[in-house]
PDB file of C-alpha atoms and ligand atoms in Angstrom:
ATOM      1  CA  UNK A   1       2.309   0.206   6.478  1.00 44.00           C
ATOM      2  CA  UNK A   2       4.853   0.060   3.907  1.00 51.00           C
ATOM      3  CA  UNK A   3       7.737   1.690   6.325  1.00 52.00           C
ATOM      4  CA  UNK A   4       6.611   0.525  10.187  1.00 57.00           C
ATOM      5  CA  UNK A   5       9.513  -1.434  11.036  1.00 71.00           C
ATOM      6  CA  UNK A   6      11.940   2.010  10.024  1.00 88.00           C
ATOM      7  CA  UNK A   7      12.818   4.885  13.130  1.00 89.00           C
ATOM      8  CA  UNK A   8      14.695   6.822   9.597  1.00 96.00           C
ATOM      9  CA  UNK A   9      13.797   6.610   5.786  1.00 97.00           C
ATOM     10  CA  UNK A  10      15.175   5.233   3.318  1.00 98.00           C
ATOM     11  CA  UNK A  11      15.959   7.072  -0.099  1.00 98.00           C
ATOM     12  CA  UNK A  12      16.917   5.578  -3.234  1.00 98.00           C
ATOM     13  CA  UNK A  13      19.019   8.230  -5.661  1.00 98.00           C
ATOM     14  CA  UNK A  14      19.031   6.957  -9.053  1.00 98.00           C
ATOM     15  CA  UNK A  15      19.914   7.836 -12.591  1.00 98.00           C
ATOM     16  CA  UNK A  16      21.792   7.867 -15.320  1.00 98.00           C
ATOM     17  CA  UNK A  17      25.849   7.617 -14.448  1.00 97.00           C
ATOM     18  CA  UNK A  18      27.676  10.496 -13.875  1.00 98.00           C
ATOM     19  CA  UNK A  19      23.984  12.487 -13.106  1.00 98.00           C
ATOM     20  CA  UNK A  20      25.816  13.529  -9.246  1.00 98.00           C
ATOM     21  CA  UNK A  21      24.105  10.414  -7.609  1.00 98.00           C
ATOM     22  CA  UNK A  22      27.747   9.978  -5.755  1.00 98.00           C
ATOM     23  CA  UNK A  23      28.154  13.819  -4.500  1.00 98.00           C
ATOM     24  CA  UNK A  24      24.853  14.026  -3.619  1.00 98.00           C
ATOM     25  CA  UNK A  25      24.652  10.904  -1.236  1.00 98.00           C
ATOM     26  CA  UNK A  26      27.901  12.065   0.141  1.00 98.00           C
ATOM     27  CA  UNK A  27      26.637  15.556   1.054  1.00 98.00           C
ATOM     28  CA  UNK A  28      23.113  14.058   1.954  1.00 98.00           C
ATOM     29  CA  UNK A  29      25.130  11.273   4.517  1.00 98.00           C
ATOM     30  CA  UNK A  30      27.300  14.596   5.995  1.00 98.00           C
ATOM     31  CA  UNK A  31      24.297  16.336   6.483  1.00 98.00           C
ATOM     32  CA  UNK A  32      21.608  13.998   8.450  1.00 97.00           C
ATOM     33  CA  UNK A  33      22.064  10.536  10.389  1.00 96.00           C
ATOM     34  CA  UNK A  34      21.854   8.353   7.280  1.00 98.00           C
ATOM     35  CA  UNK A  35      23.991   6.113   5.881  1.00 98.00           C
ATOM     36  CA  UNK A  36      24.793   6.287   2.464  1.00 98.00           C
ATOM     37  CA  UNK A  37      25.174   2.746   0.568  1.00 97.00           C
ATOM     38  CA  UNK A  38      27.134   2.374  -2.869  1.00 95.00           C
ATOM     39  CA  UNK A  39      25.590  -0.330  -4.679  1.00 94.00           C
ATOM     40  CA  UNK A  40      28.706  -0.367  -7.183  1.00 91.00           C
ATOM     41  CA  UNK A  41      30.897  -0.457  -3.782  1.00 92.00           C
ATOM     42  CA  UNK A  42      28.873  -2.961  -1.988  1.00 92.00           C
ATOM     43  CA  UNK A  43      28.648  -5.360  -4.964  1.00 91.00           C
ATOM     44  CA  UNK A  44      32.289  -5.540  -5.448  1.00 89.00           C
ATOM     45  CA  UNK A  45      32.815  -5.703  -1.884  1.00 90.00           C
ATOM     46  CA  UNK A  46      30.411  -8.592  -1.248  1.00 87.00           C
ATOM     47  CA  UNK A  47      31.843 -10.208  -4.707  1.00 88.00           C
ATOM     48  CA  UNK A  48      28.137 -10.199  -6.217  1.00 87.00           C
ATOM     49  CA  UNK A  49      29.656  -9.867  -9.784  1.00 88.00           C
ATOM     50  CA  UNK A  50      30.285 -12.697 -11.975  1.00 83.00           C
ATOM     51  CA  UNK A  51      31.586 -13.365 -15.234  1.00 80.00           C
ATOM     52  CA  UNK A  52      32.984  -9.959 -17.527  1.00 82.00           C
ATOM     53  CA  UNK A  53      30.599  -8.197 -20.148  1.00 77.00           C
ATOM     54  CA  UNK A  54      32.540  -7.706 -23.698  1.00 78.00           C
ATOM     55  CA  UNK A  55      29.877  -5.780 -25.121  1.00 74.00           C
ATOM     56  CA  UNK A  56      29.070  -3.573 -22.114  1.00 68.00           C
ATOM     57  CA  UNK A  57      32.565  -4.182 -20.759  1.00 70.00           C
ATOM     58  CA  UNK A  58      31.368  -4.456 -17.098  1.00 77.00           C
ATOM     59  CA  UNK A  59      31.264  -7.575 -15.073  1.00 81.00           C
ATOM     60  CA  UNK A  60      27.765  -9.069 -14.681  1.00 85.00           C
ATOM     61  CA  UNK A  61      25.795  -8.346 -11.439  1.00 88.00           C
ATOM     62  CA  UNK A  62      24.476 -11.592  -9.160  1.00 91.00           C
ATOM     63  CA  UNK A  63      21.419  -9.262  -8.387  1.00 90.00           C
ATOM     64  CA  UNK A  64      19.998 -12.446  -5.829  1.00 91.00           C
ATOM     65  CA  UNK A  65      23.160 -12.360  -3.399  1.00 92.00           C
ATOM     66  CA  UNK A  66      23.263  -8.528  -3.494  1.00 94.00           C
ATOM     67  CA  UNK A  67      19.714  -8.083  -2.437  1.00 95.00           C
ATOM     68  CA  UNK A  68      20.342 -10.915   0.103  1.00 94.00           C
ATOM     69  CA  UNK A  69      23.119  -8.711   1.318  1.00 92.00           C
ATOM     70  CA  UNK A  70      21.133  -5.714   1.238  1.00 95.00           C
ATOM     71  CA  UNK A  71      17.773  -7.116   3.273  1.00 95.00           C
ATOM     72  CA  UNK A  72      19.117  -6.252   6.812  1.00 93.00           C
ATOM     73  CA  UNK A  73      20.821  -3.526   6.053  1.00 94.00           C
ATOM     74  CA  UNK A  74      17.349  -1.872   4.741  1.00 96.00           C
ATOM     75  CA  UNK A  75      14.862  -3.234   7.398  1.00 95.00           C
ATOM     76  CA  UNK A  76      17.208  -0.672   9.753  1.00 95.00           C
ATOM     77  CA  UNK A  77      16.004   2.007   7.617  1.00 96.00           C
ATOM     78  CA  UNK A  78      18.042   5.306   7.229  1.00 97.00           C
ATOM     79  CA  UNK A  79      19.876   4.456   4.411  1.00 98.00           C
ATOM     80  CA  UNK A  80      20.497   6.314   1.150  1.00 98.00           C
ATOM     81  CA  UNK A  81      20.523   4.179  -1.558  1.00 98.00           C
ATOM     82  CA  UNK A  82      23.126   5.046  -4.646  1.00 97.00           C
ATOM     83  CA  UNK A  83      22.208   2.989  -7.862  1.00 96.00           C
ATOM     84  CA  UNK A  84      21.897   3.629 -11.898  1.00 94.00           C
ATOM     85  CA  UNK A  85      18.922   1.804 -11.766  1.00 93.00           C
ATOM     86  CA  UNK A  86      15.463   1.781  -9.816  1.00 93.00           C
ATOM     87  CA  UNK A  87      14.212  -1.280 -11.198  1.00 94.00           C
ATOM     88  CA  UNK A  88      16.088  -3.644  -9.191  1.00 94.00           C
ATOM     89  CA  UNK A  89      14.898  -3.331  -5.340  1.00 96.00           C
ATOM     90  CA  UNK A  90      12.119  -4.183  -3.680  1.00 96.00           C
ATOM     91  CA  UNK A  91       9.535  -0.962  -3.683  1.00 97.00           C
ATOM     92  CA  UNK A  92       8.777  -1.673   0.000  1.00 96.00           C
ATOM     93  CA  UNK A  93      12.852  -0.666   0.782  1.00 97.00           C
ATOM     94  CA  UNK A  94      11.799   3.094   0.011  1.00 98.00           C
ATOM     95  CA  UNK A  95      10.018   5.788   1.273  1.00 97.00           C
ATOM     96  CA  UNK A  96      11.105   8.443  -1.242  1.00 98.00           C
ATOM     97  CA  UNK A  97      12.579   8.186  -4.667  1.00 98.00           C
ATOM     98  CA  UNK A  98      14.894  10.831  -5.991  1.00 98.00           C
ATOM     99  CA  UNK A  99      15.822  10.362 -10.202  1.00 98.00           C
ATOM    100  CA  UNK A 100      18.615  13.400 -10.820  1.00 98.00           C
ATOM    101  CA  UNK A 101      18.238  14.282 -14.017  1.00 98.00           C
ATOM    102  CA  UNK A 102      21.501  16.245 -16.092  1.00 98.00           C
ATOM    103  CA  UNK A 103      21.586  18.314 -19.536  1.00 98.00           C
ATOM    104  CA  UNK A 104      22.807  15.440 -22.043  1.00 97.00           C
ATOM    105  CA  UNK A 105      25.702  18.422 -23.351  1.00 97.00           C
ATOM    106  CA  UNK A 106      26.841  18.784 -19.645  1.00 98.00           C
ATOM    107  CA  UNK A 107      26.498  15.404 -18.845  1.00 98.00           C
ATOM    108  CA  UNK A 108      28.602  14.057 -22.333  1.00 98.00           C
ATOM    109  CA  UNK A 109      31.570  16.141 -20.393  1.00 98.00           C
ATOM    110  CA  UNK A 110      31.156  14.631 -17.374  1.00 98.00           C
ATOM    111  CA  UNK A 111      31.651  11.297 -18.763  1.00 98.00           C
ATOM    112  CA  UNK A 112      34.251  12.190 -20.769  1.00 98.00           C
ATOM    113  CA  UNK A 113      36.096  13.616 -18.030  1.00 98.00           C
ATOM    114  CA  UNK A 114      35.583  10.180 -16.296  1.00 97.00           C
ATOM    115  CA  UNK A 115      37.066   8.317 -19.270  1.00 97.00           C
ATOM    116  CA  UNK A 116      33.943   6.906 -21.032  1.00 96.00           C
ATOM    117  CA  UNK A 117      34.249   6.915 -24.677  1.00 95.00           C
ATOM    118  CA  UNK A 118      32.698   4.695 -27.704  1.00 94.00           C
ATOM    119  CA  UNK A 119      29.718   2.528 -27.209  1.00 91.00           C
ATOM    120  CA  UNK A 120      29.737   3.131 -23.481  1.00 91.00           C
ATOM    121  CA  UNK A 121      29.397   6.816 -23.796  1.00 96.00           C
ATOM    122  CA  UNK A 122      26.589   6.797 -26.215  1.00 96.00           C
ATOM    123  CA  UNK A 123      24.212   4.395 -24.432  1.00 95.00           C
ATOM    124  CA  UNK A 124      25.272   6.432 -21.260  1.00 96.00           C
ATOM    125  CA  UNK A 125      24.281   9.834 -23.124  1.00 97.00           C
ATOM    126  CA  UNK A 126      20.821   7.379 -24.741  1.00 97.00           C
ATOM    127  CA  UNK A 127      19.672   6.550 -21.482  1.00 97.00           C
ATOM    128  CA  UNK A 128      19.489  10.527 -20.212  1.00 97.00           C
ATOM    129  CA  UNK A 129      18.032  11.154 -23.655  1.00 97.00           C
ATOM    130  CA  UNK A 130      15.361   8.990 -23.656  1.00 96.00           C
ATOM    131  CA  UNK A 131      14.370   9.030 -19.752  1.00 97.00           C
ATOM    132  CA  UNK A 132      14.985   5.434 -19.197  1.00 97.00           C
ATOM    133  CA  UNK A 133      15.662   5.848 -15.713  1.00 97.00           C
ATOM    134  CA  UNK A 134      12.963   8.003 -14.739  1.00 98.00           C
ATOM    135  CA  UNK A 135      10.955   5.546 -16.767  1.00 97.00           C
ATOM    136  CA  UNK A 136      12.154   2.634 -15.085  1.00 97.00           C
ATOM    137  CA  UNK A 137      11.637   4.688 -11.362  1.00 98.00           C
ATOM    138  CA  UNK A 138       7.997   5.717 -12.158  1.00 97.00           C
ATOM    139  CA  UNK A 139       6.960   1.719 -12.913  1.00 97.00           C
ATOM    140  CA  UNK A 140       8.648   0.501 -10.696  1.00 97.00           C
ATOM    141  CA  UNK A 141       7.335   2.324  -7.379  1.00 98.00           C
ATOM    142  CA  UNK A 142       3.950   4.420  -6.486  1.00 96.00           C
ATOM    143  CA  UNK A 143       4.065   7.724  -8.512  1.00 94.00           C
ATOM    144  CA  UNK A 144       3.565   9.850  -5.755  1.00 97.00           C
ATOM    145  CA  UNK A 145       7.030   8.932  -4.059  1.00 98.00           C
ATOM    146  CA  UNK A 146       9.246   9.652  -7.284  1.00 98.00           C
ATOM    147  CA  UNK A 147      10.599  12.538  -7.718  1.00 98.00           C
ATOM    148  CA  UNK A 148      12.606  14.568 -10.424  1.00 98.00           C
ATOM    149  CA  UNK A 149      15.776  16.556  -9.831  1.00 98.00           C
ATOM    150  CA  UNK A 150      17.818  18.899 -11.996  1.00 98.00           C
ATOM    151  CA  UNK A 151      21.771  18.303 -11.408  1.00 98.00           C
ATOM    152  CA  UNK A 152      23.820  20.272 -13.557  1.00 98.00           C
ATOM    153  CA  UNK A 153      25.168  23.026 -11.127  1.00 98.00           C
ATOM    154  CA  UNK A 154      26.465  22.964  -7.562  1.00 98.00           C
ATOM    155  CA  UNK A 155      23.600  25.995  -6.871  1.00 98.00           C
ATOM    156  CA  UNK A 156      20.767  23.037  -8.283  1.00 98.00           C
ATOM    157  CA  UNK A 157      22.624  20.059  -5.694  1.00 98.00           C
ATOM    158  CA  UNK A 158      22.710  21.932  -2.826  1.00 98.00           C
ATOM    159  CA  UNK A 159      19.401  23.154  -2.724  1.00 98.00           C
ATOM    160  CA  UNK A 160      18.667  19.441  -3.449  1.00 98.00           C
ATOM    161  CA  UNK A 161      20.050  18.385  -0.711  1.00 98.00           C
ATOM    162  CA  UNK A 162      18.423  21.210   1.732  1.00 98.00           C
ATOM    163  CA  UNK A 163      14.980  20.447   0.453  1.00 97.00           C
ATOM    164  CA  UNK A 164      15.768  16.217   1.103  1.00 98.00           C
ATOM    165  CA  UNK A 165      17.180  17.345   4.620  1.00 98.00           C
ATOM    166  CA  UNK A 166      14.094  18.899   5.469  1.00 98.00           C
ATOM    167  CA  UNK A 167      11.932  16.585   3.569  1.00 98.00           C
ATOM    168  CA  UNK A 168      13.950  13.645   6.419  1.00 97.00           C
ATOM    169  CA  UNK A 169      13.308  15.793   9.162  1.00 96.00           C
ATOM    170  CA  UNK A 170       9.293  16.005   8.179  1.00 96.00           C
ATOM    171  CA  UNK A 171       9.632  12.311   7.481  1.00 96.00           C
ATOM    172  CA  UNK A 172      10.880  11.874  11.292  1.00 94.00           C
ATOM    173  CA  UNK A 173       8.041  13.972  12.840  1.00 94.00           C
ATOM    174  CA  UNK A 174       5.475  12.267  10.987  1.00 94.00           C
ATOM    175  CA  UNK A 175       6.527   8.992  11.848  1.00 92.00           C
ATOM    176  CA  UNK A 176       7.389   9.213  15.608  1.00 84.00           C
ATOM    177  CA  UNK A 177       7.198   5.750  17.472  1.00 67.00           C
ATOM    178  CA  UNK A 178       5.739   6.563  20.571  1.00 56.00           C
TER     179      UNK A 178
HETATM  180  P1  DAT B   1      27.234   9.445 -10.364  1.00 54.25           P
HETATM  181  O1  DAT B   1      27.429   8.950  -8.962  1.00 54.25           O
HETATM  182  O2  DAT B   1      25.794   9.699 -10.703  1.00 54.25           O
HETATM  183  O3  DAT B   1      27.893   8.593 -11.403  1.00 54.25           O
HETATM  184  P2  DAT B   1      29.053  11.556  -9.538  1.00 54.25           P
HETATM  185  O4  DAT B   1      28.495  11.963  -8.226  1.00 54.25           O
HETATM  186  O5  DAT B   1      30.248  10.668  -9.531  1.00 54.25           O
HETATM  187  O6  DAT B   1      27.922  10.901 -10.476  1.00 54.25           O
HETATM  188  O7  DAT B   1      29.330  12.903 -10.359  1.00 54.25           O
HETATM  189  C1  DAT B   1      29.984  12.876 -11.614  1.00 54.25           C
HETATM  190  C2  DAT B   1      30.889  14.102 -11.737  1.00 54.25           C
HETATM  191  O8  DAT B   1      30.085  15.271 -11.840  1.00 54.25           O
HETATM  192  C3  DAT B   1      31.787  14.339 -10.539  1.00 54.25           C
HETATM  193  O9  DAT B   1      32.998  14.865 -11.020  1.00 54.25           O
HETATM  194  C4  DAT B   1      31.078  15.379  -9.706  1.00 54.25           C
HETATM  195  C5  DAT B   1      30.318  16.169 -10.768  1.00 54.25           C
HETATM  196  N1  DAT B   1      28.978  16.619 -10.338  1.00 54.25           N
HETATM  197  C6  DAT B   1      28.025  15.872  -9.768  1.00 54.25           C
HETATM  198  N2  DAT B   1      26.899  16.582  -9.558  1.00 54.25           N
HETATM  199  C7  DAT B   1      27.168  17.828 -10.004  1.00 54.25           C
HETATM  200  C8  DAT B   1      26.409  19.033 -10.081  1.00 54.25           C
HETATM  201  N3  DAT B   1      25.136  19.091  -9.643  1.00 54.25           N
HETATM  202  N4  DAT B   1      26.999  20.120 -10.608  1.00 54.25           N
HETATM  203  C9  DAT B   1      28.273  20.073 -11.057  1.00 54.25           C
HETATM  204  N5  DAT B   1      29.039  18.965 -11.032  1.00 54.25           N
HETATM  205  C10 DAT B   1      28.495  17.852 -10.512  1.00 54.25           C
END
C-alpha cells in the first residue's frame, strides 16, 4: 500500500508558473488540516540552490538535498505539495495529483503582471502551450491519480478547491486506521 504509513493525503499541485498553484494551496491549507509546502520557499530556505542560471536566469536547484529535506516531512502525510514540475518526487509521496491548467492569453497577463518578459515569458507561455507539465505529471505517476484543472477564474478555483476538500474528506473515510 502505496499510502499506509499516512493518517492525511498528500497532494501535489503542479503546473506551469503563474497557473494559481500558490492561491490555490493557500485556500486548500485554510480550508482542511493540511499543510501546504512551497517548494520555491523551502529550497531557498534550506539553501538547496547552487550556482546562478544566465540563460534561464534562476539559480540551479540541488534536487538530492531538497528531497532529503522533504522525506520526513512527507512520510507525515497531509501535505500539499506546490511545484512547477511533477517530475521530480518520488510517486509514492502522493495520493492525488492536481495539474491546473490556464488559457495561454490569460495566463501571458498574469506573467506579465508578475514581471516576466523576454525569453522567460515565452518558454513560460511554451510550456502551457504544449502541455509539458501535464505531460510530465501523467509519466511520471499512475494515470488514474492525475488530474486536470481549469484556473482562469476565481468561480473555476473555488469550486476546485470544494471538490479537493471533499475529495480529502472521502480520502479520510476510506482510509481510517482502526
Ligand atoms: P503560481 O503559484 O502557479 O505561480 P499564483 O498562485 O502565484 O500562481 O497565481 C498567479 C497570479 O494569478 C496571482 O496574482 C493570483 C492570480 N490567480 C491565480 N489563480 C487564479 C484564478 N483561478 N483566477 C484568477 N486569478 C488567479
Amino acid at each position: 500500500m502505496l499510502n499506509s504509513q499516512r493518517n492525511a493525503p498528500n497532494i501535489l499541485i503542479t503546473g506551469t508558473p503563474g497557473v494559481g498553484k500558490s492561491l490555490m494551496s493557500r485556500m486548500l491549507s485554510e480550508k482542511t488540516d493540511l499543510k501546504w509546502v512551497d517548494v520555491s520557499k523551502l529550497a531557498t530556505e534550506n539553501a538547496c540552490l547552487d550556482e546562478f542560471d544566465e540563460e534561464y536566469q534562476c539559480r540551479v536547484l540541488d534536487e538530492e538535498k531538497l528531497l532529503n529535506g522533504m522525506e520526513n516531512l512527507m512520510n507525515e502525510g497531509g501535505k500539499i505539495v506546490d511545484y512547477h514540475s511533477a517530475e521530480l518526487f518520488p510517486e509514492r509521496w502522493f495520493d492525488i495529483v492536481f495539474v491546473l491548467r490556464t488559457d495561454n492569453t490569460i495566463l501571458y497577463d498574469r506573467l506579465k503582471e508578475r514581471g516576466y518578459c523576454g525569453k522567460k515569458l515565452e518558454d513560460n507561455i511554451d510550456c502551457e502551450i504544449f502541455q509539458t507539465i501535464l505531460e510530465e505529471a501523467k509519466e511520471s505517476y499512475r494515470e488514474e491519480i492525475v488530474h486536470e484543472l481549469m484556473s482562469n477564474s476565481l468561480e473555476q478555483l473555488a469550486d476546485n478547491v470544494l471538490v479537493i476538500c471533499q475529495w480529502v474528506e472521502q480520502w479520510k473515510i476510506d482510509n481510517q486506521q482502526n
